[in-house]
CSV table of C-alpha atoms (C1' of nucleotides) in Angstrom, one decimal:
chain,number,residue,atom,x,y,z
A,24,UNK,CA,120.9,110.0,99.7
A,25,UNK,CA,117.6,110.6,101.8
A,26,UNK,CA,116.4,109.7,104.6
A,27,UNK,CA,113.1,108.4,103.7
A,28,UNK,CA,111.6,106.9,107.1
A,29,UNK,CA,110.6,103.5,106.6
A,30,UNK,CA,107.5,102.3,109.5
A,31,UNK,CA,107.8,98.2,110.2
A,32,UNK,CA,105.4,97.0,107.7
A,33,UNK,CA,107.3,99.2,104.7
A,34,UNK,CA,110.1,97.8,106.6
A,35,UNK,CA,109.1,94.2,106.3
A,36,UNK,CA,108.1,94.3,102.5
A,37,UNK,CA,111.5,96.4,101.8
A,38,UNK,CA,113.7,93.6,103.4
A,39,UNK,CA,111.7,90.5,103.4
A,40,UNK,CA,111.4,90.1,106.8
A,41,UNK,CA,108.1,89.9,108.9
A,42,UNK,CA,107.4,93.2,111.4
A,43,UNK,CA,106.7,90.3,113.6
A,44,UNK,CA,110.2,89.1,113.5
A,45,UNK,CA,111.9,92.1,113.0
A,46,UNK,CA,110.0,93.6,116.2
A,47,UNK,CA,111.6,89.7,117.8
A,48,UNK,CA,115.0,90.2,116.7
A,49,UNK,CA,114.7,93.6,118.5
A,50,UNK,CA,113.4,91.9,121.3
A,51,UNK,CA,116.2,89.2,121.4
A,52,UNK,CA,119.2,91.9,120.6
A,53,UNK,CA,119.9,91.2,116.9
A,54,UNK,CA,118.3,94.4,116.1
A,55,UNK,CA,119.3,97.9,118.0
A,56,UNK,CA,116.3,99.0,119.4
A,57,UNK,CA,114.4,101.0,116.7
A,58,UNK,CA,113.8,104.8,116.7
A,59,UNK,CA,110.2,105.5,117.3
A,60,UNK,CA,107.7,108.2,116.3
A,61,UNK,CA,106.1,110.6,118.9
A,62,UNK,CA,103.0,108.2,119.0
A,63,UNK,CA,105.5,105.3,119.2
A,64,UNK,CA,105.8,103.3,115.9
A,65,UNK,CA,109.1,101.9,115.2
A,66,UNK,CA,110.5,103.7,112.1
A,67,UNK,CA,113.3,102.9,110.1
A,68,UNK,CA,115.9,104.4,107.5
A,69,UNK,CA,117.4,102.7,104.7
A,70,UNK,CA,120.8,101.7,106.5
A,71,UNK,CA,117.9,99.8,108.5
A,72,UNK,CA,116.4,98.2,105.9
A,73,UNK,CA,119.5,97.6,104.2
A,74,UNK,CA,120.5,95.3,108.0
A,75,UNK,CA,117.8,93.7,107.6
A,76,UNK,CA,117.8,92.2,104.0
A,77,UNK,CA,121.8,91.3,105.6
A,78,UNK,CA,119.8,89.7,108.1
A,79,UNK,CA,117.7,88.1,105.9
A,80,UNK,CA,120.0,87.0,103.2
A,81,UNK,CA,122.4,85.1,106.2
A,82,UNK,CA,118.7,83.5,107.4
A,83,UNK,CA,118.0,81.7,103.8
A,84,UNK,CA,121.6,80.3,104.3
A,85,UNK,CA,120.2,78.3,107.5
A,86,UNK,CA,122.3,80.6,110.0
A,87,UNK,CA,121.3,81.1,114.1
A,88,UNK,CA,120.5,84.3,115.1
A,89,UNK,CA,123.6,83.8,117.1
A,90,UNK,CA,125.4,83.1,114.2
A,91,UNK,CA,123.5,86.3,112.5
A,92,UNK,CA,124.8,88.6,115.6
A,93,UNK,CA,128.2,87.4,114.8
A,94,UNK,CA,128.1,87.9,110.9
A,95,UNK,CA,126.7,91.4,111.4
A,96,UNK,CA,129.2,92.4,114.1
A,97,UNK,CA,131.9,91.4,111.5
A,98,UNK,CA,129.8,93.1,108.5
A,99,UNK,CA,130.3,96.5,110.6
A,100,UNK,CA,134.1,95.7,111.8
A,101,UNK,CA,135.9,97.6,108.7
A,102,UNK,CA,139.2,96.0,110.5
A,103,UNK,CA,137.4,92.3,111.0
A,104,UNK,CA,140.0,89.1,108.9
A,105,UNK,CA,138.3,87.8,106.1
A,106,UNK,CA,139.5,84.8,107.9
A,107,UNK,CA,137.0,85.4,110.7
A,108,UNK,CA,133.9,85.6,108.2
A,109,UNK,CA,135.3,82.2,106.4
A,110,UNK,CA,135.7,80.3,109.2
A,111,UNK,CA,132.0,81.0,110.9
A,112,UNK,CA,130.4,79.9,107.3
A,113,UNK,CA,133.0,76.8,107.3
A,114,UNK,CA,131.8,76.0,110.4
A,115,UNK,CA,127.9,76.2,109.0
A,116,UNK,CA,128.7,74.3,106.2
A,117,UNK,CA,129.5,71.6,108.7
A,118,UNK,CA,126.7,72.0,110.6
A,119,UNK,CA,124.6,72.0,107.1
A,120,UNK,CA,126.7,68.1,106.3
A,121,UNK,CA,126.0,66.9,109.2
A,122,UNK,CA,122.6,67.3,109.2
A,123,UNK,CA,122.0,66.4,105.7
A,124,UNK,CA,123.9,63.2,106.5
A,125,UNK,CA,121.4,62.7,109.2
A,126,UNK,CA,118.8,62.9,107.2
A,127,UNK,CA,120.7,60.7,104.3
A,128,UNK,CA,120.4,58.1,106.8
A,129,UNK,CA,116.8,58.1,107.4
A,130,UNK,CA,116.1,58.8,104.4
A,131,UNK,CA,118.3,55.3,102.7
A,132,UNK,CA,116.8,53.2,106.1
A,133,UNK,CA,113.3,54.5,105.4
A,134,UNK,CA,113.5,53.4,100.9
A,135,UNK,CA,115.2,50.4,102.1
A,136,UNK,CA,111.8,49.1,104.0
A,137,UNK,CA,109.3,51.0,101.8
A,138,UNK,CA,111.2,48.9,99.3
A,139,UNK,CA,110.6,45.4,100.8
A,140,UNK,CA,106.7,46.6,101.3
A,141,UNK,CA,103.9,45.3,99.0
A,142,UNK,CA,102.0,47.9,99.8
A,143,UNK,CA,98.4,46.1,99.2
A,144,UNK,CA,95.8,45.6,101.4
A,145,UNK,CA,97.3,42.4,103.2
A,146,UNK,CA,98.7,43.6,106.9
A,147,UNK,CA,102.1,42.1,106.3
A,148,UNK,CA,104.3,45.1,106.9
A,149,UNK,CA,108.5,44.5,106.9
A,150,UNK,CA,108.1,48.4,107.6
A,151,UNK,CA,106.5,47.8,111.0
A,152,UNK,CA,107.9,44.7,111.8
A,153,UNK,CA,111.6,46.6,111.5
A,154,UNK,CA,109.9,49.1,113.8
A,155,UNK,CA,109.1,46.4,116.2
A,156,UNK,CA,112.4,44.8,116.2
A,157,UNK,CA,114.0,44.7,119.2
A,158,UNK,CA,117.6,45.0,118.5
B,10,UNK,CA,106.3,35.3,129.6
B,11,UNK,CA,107.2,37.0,132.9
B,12,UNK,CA,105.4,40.1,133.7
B,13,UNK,CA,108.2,41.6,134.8
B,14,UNK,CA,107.3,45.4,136.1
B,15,UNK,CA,109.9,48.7,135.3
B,16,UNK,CA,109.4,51.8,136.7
B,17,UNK,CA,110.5,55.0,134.7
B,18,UNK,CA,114.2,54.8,134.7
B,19,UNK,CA,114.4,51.4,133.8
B,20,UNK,CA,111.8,51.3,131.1
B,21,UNK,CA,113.8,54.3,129.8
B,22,UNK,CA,117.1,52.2,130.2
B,23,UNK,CA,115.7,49.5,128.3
B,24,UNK,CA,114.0,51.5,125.6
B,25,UNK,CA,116.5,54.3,125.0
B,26,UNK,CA,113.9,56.8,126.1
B,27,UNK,CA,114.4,58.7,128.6
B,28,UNK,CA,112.4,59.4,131.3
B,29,UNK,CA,111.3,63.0,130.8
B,30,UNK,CA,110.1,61.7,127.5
B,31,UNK,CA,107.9,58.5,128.1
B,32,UNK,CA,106.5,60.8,130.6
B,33,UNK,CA,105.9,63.4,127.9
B,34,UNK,CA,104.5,61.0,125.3
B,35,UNK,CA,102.0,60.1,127.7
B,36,UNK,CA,100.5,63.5,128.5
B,37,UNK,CA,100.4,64.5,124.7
B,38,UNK,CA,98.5,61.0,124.4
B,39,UNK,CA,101.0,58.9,122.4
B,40,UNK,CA,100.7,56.9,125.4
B,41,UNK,CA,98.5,55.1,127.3
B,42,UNK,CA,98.4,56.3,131.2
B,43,UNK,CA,100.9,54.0,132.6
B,44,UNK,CA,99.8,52.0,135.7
B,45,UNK,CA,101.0,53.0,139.2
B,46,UNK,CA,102.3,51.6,142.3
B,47,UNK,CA,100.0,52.5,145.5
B,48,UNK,CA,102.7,55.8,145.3
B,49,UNK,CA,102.0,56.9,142.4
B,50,UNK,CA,105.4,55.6,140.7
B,51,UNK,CA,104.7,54.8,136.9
B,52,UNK,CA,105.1,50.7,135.8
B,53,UNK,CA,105.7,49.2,132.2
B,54,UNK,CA,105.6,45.6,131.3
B,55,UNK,CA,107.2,43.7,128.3
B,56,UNK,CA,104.7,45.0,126.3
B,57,UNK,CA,104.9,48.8,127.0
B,58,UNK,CA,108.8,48.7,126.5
B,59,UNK,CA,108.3,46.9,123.4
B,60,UNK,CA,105.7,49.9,122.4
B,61,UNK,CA,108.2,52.1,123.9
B,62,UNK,CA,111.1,50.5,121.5
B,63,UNK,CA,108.8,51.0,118.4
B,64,UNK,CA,108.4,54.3,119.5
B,65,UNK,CA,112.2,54.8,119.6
B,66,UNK,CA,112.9,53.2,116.1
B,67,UNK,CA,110.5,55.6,114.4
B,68,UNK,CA,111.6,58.8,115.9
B,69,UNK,CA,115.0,57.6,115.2
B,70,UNK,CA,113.5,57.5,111.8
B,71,UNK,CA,112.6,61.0,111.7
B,72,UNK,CA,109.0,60.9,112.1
B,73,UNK,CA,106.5,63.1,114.0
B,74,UNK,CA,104.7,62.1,117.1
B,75,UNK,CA,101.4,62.5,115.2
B,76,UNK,CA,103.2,59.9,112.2
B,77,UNK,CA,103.8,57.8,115.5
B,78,UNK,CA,100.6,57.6,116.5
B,79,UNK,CA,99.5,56.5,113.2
B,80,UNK,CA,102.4,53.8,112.7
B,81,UNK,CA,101.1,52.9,116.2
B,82,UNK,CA,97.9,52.5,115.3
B,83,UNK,CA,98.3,50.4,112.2
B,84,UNK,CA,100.6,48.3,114.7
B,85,UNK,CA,97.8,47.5,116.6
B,86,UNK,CA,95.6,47.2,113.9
B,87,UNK,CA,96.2,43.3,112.9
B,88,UNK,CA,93.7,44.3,109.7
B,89,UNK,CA,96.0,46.9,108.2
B,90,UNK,CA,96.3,47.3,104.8
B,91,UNK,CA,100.5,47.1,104.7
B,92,UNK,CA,99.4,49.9,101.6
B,93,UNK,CA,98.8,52.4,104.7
B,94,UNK,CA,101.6,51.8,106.2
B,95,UNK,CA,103.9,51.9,102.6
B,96,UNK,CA,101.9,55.0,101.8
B,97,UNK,CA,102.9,57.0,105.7
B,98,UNK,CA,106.4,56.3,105.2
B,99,UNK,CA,106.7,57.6,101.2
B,100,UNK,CA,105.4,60.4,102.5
B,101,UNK,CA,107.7,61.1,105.3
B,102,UNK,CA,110.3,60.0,102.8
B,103,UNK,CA,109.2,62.9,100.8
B,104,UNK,CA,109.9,65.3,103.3
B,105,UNK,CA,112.9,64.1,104.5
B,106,UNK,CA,113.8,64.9,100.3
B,107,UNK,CA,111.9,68.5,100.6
B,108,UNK,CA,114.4,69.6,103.7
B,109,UNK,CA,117.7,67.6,102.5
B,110,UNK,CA,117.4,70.1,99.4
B,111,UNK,CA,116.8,72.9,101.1
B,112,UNK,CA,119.6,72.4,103.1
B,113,UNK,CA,121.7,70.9,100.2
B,114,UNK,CA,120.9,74.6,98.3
B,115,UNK,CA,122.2,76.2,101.5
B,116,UNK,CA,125.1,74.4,101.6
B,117,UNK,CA,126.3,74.4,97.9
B,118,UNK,CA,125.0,78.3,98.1
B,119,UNK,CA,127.4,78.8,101.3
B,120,UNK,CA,130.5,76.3,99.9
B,121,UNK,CA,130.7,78.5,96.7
B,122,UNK,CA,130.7,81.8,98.6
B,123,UNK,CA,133.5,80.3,100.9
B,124,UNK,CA,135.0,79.3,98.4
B,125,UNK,CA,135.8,82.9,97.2
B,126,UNK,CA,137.0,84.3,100.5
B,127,UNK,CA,140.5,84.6,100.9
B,128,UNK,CA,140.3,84.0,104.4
B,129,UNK,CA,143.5,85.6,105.4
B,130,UNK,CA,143.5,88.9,107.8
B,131,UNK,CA,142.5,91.5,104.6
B,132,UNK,CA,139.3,92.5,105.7
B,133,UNK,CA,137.5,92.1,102.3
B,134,UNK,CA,134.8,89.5,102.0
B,135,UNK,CA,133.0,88.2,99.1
B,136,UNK,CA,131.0,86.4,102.0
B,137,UNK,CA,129.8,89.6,103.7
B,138,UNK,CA,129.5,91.6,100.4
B,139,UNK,CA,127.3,88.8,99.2
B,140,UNK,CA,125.0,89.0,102.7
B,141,UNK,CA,124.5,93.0,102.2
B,142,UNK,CA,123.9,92.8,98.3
B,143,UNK,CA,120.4,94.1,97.9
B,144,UNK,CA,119.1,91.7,95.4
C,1,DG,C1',84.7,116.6,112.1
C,2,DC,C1',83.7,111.7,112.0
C,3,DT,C1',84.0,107.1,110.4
C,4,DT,C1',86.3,103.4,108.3
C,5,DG,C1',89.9,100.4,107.5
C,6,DA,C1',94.6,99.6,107.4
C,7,DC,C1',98.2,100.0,110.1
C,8,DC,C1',100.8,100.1,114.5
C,9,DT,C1',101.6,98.8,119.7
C,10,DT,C1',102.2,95.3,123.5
C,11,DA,C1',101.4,90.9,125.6
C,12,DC,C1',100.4,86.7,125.4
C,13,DC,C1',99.9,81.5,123.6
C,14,DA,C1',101.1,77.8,120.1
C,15,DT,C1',104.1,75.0,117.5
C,16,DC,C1',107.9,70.8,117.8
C,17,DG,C1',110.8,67.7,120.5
C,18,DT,C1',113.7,67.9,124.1
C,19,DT,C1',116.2,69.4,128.2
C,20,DG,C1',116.6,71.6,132.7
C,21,DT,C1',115.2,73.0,137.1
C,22,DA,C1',112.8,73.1,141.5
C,23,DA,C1',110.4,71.3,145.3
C,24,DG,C1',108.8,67.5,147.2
C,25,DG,C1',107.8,62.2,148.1
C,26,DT,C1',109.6,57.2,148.0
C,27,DC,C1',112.6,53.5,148.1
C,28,DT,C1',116.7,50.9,149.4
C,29,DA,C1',121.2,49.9,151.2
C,30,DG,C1',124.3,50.7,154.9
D,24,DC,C1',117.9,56.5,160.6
D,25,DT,C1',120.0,58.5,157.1
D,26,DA,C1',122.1,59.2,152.5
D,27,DG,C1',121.5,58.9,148.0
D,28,DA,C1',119.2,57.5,144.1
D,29,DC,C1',115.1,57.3,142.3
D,30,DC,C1',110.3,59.0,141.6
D,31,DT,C1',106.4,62.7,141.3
D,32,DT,C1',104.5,67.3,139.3
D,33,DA,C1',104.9,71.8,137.5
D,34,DC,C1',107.2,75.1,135.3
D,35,DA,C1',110.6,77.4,132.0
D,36,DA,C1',113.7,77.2,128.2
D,37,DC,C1',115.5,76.4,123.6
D,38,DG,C1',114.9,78.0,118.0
D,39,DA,C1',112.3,80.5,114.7
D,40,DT,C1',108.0,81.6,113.5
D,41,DG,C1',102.9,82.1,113.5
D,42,DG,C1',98.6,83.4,115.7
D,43,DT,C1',95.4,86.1,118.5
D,44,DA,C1',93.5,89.8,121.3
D,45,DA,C1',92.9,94.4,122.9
D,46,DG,C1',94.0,98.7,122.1
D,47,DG,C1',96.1,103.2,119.9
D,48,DT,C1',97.1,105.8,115.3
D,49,DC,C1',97.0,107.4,110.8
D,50,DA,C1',95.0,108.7,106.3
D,51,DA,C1',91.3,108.9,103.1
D,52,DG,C1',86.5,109.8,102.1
D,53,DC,C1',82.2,111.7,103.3
DNA sequence: GCTTGACCTTACCATCGTTGTAAGGTCTAG
DNA sequence: CTAGACCTTACAACGATGGTAAGGTCAAGC
């Protein structure tokens, strides 16, 4: 296994992260702070890289850098409960419905009135006049 | 038709905005300046809180200020093709469609991994050992 | 050795919609 | 006259990301 030193932008294209967010996760704690050449650039090994395409992969799923902090701390706890890991992604998935049912319901309000809309060039809009409604 | 005057809390009272927000919607321009008392207190009529009710209904709707402004405009334009109006909310309907996939991938993504984690106290974790492949 | 260009550094500001806070002025009821 | 509820402005914060600017560093070519 080397060692190959990795500096932020072989970094970012290794892991798929931006340098700029990987140098903002360090900022915000998600990240150790990196080790850094004499002259000062951040440089990183393949453990590194191989945190942040962890990091990465849990951001595509729609998780909170909070939520990241917690996966990782379980990722390194050899000891952690599976049960620990389920439960925070349970808890996403909820987080994930509820939204989506959020969005369901502006999205079935919304085709209802473009529905009822002509749609020509004569003003009479049921779309605003729901808007204007005063219920 | 009175002309009955609100100040801030009770225009937000009787439009379901709050305060901090009309206030906000009127320095980003979504708003008119409101009139003021000789001390400087802001007043709505009927008319604003009716505005400030549209405004409500399409942000509970899911649409940008700038979309506001727009569906605002063509509000007060008694000239408007309806077509404009039809053709503003299709589009945010389209959006709302781009993000409930993207978060309906995360979720079926996420459900399936959970759904192979024992969840018990074994530390093993199909979840975490999916997060740190390298793929 | 010097220049060029690609990279790195920090430190800001912007987005979007909303909330919170602080410090102060005003109004109204007791 | 005072207490408390309201108003005012101005600022910062959230969450994740992008942009910009001003400057230092590195590696390649001349």
């Amino acid at each position: 296994m080397h060692s190959e030193l990795y500096n932020i932008g072989q970094a970012a294209k290794a892991s798929g992260i931006s340098a700029k967010m990987i140098r903002h996760y360090e900022e915000v704690g998600l990240l150790p702070a990196a080790s850094r050449t004499l002259s000062g650039y951040r440089t990183y090994n393949h453990q590194d890289v191989h945190m942040l395409r962890f990091i990465r992969h849990s951001r595509d799923l729609g998780f909170s850098i909070k939520q990241i902090a917690d996966l990782l701390s379980l990722w390194r706890d050899m000891n952690r409960p599976s049960s620990k890991v389920k439960q925070l992604a349970t808890e996403h998935i909820e987080m994930l419905n509820q939204k989506i049912q959020e969005l369901n319901a502006m999205k079935s309000e919304l085709t209802r009135l473009v529905s009822c809309c002509h749609g020509d060039e004569r003003p009479d809009c049921p779309i605003l006049d729901e808007l204007a409604q005063d219920k």
